[in-house]
XYZ file of C-alpha atoms in Angstrom:
543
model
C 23.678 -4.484 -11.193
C 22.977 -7.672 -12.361
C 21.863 -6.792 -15.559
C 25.222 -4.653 -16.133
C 27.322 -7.892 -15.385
C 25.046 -9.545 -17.517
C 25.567 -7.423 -20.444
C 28.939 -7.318 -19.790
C 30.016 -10.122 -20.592
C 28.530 -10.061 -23.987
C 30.004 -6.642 -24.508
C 31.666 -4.499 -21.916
C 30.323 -1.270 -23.976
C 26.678 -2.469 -23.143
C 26.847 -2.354 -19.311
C 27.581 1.425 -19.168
C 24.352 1.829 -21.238
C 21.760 0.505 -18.608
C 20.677 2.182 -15.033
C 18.540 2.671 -11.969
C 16.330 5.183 -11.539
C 13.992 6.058 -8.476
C 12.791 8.861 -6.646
C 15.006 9.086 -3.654
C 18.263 9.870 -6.074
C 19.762 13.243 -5.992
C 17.745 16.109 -8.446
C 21.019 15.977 -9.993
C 21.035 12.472 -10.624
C 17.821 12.174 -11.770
C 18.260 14.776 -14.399
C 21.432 13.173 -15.871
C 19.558 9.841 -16.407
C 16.818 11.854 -17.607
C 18.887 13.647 -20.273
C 20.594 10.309 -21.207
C 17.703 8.497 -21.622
C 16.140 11.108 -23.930
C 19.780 11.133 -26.089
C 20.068 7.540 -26.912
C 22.818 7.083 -24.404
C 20.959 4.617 -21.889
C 19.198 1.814 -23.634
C 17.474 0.743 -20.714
C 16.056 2.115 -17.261
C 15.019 -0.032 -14.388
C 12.651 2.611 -12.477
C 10.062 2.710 -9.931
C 6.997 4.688 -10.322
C 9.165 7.495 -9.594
C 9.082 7.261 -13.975
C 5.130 7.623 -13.935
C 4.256 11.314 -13.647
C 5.838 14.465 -13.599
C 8.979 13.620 -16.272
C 9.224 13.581 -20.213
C 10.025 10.392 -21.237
C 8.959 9.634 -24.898
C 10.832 8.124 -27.357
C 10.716 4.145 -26.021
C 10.178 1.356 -28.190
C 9.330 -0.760 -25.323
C 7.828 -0.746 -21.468
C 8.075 -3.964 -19.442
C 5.946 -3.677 -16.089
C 6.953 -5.659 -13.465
C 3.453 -6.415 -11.808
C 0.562 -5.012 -12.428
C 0.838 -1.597 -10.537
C -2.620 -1.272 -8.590
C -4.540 1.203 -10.894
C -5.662 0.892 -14.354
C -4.673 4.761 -14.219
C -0.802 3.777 -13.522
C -0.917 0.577 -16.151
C -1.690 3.139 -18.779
C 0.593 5.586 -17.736
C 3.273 3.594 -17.308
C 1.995 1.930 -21.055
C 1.974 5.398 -22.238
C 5.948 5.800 -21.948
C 6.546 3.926 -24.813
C 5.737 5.069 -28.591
C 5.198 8.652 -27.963
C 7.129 10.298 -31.144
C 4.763 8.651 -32.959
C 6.482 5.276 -33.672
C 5.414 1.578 -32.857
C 5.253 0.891 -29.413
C 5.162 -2.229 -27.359
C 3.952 -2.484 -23.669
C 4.252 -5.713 -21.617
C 2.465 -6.761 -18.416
C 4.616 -9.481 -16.812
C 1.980 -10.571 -13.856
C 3.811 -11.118 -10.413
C 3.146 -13.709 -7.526
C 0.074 -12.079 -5.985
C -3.587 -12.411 -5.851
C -4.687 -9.520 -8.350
C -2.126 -10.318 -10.444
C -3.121 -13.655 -10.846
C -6.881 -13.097 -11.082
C -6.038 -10.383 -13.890
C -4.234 -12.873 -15.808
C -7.703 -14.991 -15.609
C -9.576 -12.014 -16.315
C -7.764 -9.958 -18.953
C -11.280 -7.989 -19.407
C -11.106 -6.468 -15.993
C -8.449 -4.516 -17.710
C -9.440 -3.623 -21.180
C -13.049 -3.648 -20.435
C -13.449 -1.590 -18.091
C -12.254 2.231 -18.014
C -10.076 4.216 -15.664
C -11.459 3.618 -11.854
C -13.038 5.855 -9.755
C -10.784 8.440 -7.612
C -12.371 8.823 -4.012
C -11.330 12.019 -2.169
C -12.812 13.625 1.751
C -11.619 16.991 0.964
C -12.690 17.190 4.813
C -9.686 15.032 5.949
C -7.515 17.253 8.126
C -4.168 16.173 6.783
C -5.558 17.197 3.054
C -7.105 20.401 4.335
C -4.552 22.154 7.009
C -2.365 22.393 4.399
C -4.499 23.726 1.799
C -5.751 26.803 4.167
C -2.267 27.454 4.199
C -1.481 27.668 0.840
C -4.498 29.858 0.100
C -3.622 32.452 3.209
C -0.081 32.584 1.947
C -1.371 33.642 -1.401
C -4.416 35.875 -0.332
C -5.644 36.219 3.310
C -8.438 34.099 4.437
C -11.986 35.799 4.703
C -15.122 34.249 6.768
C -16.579 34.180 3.012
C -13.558 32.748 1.512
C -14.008 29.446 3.970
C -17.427 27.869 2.830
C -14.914 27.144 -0.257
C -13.334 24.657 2.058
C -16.380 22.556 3.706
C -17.879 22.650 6.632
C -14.276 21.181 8.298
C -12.166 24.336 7.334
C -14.223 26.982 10.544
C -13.128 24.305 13.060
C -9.526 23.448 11.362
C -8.626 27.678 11.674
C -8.216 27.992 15.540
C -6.167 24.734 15.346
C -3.680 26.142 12.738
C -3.584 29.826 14.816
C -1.873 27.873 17.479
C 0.361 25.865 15.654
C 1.427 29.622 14.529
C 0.697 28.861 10.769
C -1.758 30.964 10.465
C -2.458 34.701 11.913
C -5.776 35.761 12.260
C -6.151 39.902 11.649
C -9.344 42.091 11.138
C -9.133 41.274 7.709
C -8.459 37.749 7.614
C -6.007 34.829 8.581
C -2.410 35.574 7.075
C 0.392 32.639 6.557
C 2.818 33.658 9.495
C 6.225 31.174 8.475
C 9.173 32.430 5.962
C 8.991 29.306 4.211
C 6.678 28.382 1.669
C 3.322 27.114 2.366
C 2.934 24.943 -0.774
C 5.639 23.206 0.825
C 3.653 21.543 3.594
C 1.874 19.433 0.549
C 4.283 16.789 -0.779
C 2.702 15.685 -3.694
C 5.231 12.493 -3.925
C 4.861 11.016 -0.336
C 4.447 12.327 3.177
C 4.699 11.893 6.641
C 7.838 13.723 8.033
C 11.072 15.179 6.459
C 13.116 12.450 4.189
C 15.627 10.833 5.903
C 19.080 11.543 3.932
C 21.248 8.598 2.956
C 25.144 9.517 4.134
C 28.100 8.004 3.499
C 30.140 7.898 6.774
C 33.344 8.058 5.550
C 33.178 11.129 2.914
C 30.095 12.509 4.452
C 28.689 12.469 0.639
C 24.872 12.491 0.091
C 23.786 9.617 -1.475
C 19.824 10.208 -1.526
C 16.760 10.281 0.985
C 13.730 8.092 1.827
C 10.542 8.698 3.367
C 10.564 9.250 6.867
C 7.353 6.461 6.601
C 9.779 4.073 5.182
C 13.032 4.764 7.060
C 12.338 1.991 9.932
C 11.856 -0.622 7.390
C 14.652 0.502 4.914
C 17.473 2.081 6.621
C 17.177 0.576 10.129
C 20.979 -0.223 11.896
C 21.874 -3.268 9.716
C 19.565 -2.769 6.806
C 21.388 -3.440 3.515
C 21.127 -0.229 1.182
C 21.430 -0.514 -2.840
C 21.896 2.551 -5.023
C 22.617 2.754 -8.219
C 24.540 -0.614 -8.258
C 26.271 -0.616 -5.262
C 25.567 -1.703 -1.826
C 25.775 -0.588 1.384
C 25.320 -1.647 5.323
C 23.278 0.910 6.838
C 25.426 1.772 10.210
C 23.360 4.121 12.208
C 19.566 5.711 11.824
C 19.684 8.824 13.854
C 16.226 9.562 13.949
C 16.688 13.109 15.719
C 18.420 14.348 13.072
C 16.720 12.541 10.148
C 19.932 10.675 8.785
C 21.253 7.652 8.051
C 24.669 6.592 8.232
C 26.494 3.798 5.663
C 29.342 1.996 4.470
C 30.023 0.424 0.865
C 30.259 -3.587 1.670
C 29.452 -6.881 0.247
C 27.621 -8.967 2.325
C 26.272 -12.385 0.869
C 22.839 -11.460 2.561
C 19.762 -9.298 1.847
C 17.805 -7.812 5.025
C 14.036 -8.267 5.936
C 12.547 -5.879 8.980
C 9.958 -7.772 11.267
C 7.494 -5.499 13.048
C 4.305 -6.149 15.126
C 0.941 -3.980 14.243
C -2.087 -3.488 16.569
C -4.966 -1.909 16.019
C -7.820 -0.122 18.209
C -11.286 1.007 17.282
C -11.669 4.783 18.256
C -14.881 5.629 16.613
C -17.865 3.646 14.245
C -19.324 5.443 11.515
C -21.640 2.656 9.699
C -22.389 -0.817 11.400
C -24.879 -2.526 9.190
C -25.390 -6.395 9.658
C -24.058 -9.114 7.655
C -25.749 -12.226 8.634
C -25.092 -13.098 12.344
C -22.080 -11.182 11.712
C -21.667 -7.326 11.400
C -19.652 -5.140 8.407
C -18.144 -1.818 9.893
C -16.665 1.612 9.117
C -14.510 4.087 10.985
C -12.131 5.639 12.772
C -8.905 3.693 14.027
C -5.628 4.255 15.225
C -3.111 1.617 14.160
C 0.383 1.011 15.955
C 3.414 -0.348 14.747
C 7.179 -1.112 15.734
C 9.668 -2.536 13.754
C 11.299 -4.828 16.132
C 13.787 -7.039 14.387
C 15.252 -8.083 11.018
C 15.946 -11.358 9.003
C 19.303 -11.692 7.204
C 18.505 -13.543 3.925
C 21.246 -15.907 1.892
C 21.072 -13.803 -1.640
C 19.484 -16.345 -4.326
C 17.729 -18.412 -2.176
C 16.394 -16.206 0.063
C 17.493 -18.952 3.207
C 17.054 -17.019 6.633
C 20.663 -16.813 8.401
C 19.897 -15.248 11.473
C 17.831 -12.500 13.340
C 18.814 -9.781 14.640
C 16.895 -7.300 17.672
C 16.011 -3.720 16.748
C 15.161 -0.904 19.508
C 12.991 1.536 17.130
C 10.305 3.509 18.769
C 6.495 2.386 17.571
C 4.638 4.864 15.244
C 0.749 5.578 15.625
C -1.289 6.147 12.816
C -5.398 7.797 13.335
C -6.992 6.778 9.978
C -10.273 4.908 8.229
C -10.424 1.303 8.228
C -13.152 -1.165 7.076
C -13.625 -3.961 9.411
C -16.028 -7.422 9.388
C -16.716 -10.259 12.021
C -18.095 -13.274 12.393
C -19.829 -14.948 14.926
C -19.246 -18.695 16.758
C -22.669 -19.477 14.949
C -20.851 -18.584 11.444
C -17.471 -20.753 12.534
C -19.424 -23.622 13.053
C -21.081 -23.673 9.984
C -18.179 -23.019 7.825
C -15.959 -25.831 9.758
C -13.752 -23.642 11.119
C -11.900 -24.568 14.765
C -10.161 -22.371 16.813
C -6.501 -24.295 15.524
C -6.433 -23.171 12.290
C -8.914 -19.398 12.832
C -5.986 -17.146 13.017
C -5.024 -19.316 9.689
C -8.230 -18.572 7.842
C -8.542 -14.740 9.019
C -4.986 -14.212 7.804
C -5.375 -15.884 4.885
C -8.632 -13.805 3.950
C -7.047 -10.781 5.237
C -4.134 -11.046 2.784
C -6.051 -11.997 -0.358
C -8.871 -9.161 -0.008
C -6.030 -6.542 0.400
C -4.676 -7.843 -2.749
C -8.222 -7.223 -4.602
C -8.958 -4.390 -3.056
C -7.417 -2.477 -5.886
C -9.635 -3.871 -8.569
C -12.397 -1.920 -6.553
C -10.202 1.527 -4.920
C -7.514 4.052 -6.436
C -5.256 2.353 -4.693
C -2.460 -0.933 -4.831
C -2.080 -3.228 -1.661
C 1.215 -0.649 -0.095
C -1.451 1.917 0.158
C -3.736 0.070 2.918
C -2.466 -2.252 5.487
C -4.492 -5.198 7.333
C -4.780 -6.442 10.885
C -6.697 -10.081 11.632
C -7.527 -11.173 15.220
C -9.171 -14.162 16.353
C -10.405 -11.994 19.498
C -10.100 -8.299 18.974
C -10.967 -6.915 22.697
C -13.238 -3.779 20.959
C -15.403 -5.820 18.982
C -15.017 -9.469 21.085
C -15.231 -10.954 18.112
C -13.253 -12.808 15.689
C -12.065 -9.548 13.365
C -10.466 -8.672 10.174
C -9.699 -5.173 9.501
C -8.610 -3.706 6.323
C -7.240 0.360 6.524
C -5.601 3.592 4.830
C -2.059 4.178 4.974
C -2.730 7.691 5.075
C -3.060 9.649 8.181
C -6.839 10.784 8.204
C -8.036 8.053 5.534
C -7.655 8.449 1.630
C -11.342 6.761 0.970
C -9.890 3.323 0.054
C -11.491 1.575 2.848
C -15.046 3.349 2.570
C -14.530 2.191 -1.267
C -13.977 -1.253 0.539
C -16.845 -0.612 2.770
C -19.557 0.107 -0.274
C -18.247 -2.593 -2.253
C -17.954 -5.135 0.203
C -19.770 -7.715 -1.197
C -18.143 -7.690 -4.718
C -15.012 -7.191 -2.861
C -15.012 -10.622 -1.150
C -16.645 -12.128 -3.508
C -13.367 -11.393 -5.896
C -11.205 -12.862 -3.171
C -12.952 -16.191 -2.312
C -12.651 -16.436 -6.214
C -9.069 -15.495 -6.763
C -8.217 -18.029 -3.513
C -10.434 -21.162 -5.081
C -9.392 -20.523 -8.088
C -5.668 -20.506 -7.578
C -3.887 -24.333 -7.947
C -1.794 -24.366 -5.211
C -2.327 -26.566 -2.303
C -2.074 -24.840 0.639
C -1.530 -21.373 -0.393
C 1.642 -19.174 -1.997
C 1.908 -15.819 -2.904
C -0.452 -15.668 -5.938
C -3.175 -16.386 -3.616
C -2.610 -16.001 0.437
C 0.660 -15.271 0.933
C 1.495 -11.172 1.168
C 4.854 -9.936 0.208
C 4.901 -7.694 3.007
C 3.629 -9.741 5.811
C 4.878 -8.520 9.064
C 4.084 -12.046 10.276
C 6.554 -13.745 7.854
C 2.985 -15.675 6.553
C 2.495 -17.990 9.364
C -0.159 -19.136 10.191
C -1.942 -19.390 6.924
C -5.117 -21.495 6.083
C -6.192 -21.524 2.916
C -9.104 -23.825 2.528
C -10.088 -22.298 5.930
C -10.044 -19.033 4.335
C -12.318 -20.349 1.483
C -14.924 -21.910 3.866
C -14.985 -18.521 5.798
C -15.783 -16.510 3.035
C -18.324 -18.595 1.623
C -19.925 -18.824 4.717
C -19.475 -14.991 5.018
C -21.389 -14.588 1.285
C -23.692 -16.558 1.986
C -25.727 -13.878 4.141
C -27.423 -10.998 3.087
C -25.774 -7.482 2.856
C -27.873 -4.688 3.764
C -25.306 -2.225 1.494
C -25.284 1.766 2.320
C -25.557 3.748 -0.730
C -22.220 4.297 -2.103
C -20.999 8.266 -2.354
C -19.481 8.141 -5.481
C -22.362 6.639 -6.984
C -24.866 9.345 -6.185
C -25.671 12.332 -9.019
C -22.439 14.947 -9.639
C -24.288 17.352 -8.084
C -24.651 15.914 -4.493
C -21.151 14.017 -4.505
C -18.942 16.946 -6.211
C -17.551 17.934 -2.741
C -16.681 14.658 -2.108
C -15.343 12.624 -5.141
C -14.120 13.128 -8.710
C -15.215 10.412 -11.071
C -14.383 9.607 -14.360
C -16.707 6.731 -14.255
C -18.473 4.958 -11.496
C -18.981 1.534 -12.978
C -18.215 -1.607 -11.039
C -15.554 -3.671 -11.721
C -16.387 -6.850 -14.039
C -16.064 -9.035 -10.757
C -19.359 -7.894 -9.117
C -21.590 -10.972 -8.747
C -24.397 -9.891 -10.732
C -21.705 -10.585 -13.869
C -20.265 -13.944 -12.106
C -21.063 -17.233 -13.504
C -23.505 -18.789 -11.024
C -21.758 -20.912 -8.008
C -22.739 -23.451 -5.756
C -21.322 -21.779 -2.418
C -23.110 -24.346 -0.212
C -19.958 -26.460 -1.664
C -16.026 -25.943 -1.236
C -14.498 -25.339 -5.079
C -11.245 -27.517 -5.499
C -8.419 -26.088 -4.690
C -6.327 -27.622 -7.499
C -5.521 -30.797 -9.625
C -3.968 -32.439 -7.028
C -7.192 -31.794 -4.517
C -4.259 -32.400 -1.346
C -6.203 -32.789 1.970
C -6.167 -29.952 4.371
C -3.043 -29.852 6.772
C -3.896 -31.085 9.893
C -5.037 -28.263 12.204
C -3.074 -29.975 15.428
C 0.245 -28.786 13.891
C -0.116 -25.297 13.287
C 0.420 -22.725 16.026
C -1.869 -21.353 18.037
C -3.591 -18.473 16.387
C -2.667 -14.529 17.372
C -3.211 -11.163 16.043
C -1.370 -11.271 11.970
C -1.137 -8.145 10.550
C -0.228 -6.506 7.031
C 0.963 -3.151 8.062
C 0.745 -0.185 5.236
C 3.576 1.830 3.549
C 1.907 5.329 3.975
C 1.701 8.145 1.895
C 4.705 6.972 -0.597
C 3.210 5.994 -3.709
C 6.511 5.121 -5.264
C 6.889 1.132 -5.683
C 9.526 -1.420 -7.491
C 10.243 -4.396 -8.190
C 12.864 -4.936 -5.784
C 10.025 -3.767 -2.955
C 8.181 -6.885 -3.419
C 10.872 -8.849 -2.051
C 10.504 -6.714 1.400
C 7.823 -6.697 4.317
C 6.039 -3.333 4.142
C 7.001 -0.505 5.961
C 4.797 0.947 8.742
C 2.330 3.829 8.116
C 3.322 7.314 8.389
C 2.083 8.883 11.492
């Protein structure tokens, strides 16, 4: 919109000639821009990643990315839209506020020197395989012999799916039971639940959908709703029914949701010690409730009020990574209990940013919880987890590259010139704690102190031979990012790096707040992001 009024003023013609795209638009929609892109009619198109896969676009003379998009997979595709009749092409990277961003721009040859990352997938993970079984009954019934096709998950799965009464189970086989199709229960685009459809109260006209994982966030009572240029107050989300009610308006303010996250430990995989401390894998099940939102001036982003919400909280069972530390290991790296829930939120933050230069995924795929006293582990905690119901092997990635992992984010932290932290370093734009507290140098110490110990690493699953791993990953190379620390220049971490020219002393511990549980809560299964996202706190997981 404010490109259009831009334009506009220059020449009235040129406004009409710009647009919006994303993937909660009508199919409709979609396909007009689509078809007006491809004629020469729109000159420009502001899109999500909804523009990534699964539409023709060739033809552009230029692509300007607005971040770096998690995956050197997407920064190529989204490259790839320009210069594909054969012409001169130009592709721009225009890096963002945030920790990879920032460390990219320091270390350009993390992206041209190093090929297209490693895709992790547990074919065993009952959310991916359910619906699988499904689609194969519906096309051919199921046979005992058919089902070692599946892994050794698919014989317990079966009896599970019988009494849901998707499947059928006959002399012959099991037989998809439902009208509908079966490929349907695999959205390829998101997940979670049925979209939520965007109404118009007072003409009842469709306006689009989101995710049901993103509706508490985005289309909560009060939420301010853009599309296509216009805005709209959000007046009702009737959850029952899976629609949201709104009304064109004006206001001078954007809207920010608030929720709390907590997270429980239901099962431990791997537990391998890092010094005095120990590094963990598993199971978890991660609750959230949106519980409030902020109304922001427009421009400067000044908070003019907040205002309750009554949303139910959503559960989420998934994979998580997780790491503590003992007294022992506070003590050494200076760390008192003012400013812990500083430093774990601080290193929480910036290692969810990296984690991306290490997984197939960007920072709304996984979420993050830090407490200074988690009651499972009764120990100062910082857990990092999947968005995705059952796990989507980011945070066993994270787990079996956890030293290079951390090492990356102490780096990307002391390296950034900031004082006392901002969002190319610490600060997350989707912090359900509105980033407070943060400590950065605290953050620094803890992770040095943290590296200094040995790691007694399990062997990594997508690093062992094709053969073994086939069932469980799909690699088009399994190289290690140019940050692991065999390739780091060597570093004194017995010493705290500078944290900037100015070298500002530390802020004094006795005025921040007392530490609590900070979290960084995960989109879910929606891989679509924008710009305009950034500005947002995430939305919760899908459960």
């Amino acid at each position: 919109m404010i490109a259009q009024e831009r334009l506009a003023e220059t020449d009235r013609a040129l406004a009409r000639r710009v647009a919006a795209y994303r993937g909660g638009y009508l199919p409709e929609e979609r396909r007009a821009l689509e078809r007006s892109l491809h004629s020469g009619e729109l000159l420009g198109l502001a899109a999500t990643t909804a523009l990534e896969l699964g539409v023709d676009v060739s033809g552009l003379d230029a692509v300007l990315i607005a971040g770096y998009p998690g995956t050197r997979a997407s920064l190529w595709q989204q490259a790839g839209r320009a210069g594909r009749s054969g012409e001169g092409a130009l592709a721009i990277l225009v890096a963002r506020d945030d920790p990879l961003d920032t460390f990219l721009v320091h270390h350009p040859e993390a992206i041209f020197e190093q090929p297209v990352e490693t895709t992790v997938l547990d074919p065993d993970n009952p959310y991916v395989l359910a619906p699988h079984l499904c689609a194969a009954a519906a096309e051919l019934p199921l046979t005992e012999p058919d089902l070692a096709l599946f892994g050794p998950a698919a014989p317990d799965l079966l009896p599970q799916l019988e009494g849901a009464g998707l499947l059928r189970r006959r002399s012959t086989g099991w037989y998809w039971t439902r009208r509908e199709r079966a490929a349907d229960l695999t959205d390829i685009r998101g997940g979670g639940g049925s979209p939520v459809r965007i109404v118009e109260a007072g003409t009842g006209r469709l306006l689009g959908t989101v995710d049901e994982a993103a509706s508490h966030t985005a289309v909560h009572e009060g939420a301010v709703h853009l599309h296509q240029g216009r805005t709209y107050l959000v007046r009702e989300l009737d959850l029952k029914d899976s629609v949201a009610l709104v009304e064109e308006a004006v206001p001078p303010y954007s809207t920010t949701a608030r929720d709390t996250t907590s997270i429980s430990v239901l099962d431990t995989d791997i537990e391998i010690p890092w010094g005095a401390g120990r590094l963990c894998y598993g199971s978890v099940e991660v609750t959230n409730q949106v519980v409030s939102f902020l109304r922001r001036r427009l421009i400067t982003g000044e908070v003019l009020g907040e205002t309750k919400l009554d949303l139910p909280p959503r559960t989420l069972r998934t994979r998580a990574v997780w790491w503590t530390v003992t007294e022992d290991q506070l003590d050494a790296a200076r760390i008192t209990p003012e400013i812990l829930g500083g430093a774990l939120h601080a290193a929480e933050h910036a290692s969810i940013g990296m984690l991306p230069l290490f997984a197939t995924c960007d920072r709304w795929d996984i979420g993050g919880v830090s407490v200074p006293l988690h009651p499972d582990t009764l120990l100062p905690t910082v857990f990092v987890y999947d968005g995705h119901p059952g796990g989507a092997g980011f945070a066993e990635r994270a787990f079996h590259t956890a030293r290079a992992w951390l090492t990356a984010t102490r780096q990307a932290i002391a390296s950034c010139e900031c004082e006392a932290g901002c969002p190319s370093c610490i600060q997350s734009p989707k912090c359900g704690n509105g980033n407070d507290p943060l400590h950065k140098r605290g953050a620094v110490r803890l992770l040095t102190e943290l590296l200094r110990e040995p790691l007694e690493q399990a062997p990594d699953p997508s690093e062992e031979p094709a053969s073994d791993s086939a069932q469980k990953s799909t690699a088009s190379s399994a190289q290690e990012p140019a940050t692991a620390p065999a390739q780091e220049p060597a570093t004194d971490l017995s010493q705290e790096p500078p944290l900037g020219p100015a070298q500002a002393p530390a802020p004094d511990p006795s005025q921040e707040p007392a530490p609590g549980p900070s979290r960084e809560p995960a989109l879910g299964p929606s891989p679509e992001r924008s710009p305009a996202a950034e500005a947002a706190p995430e939305d919760p997981p899908a459960t």
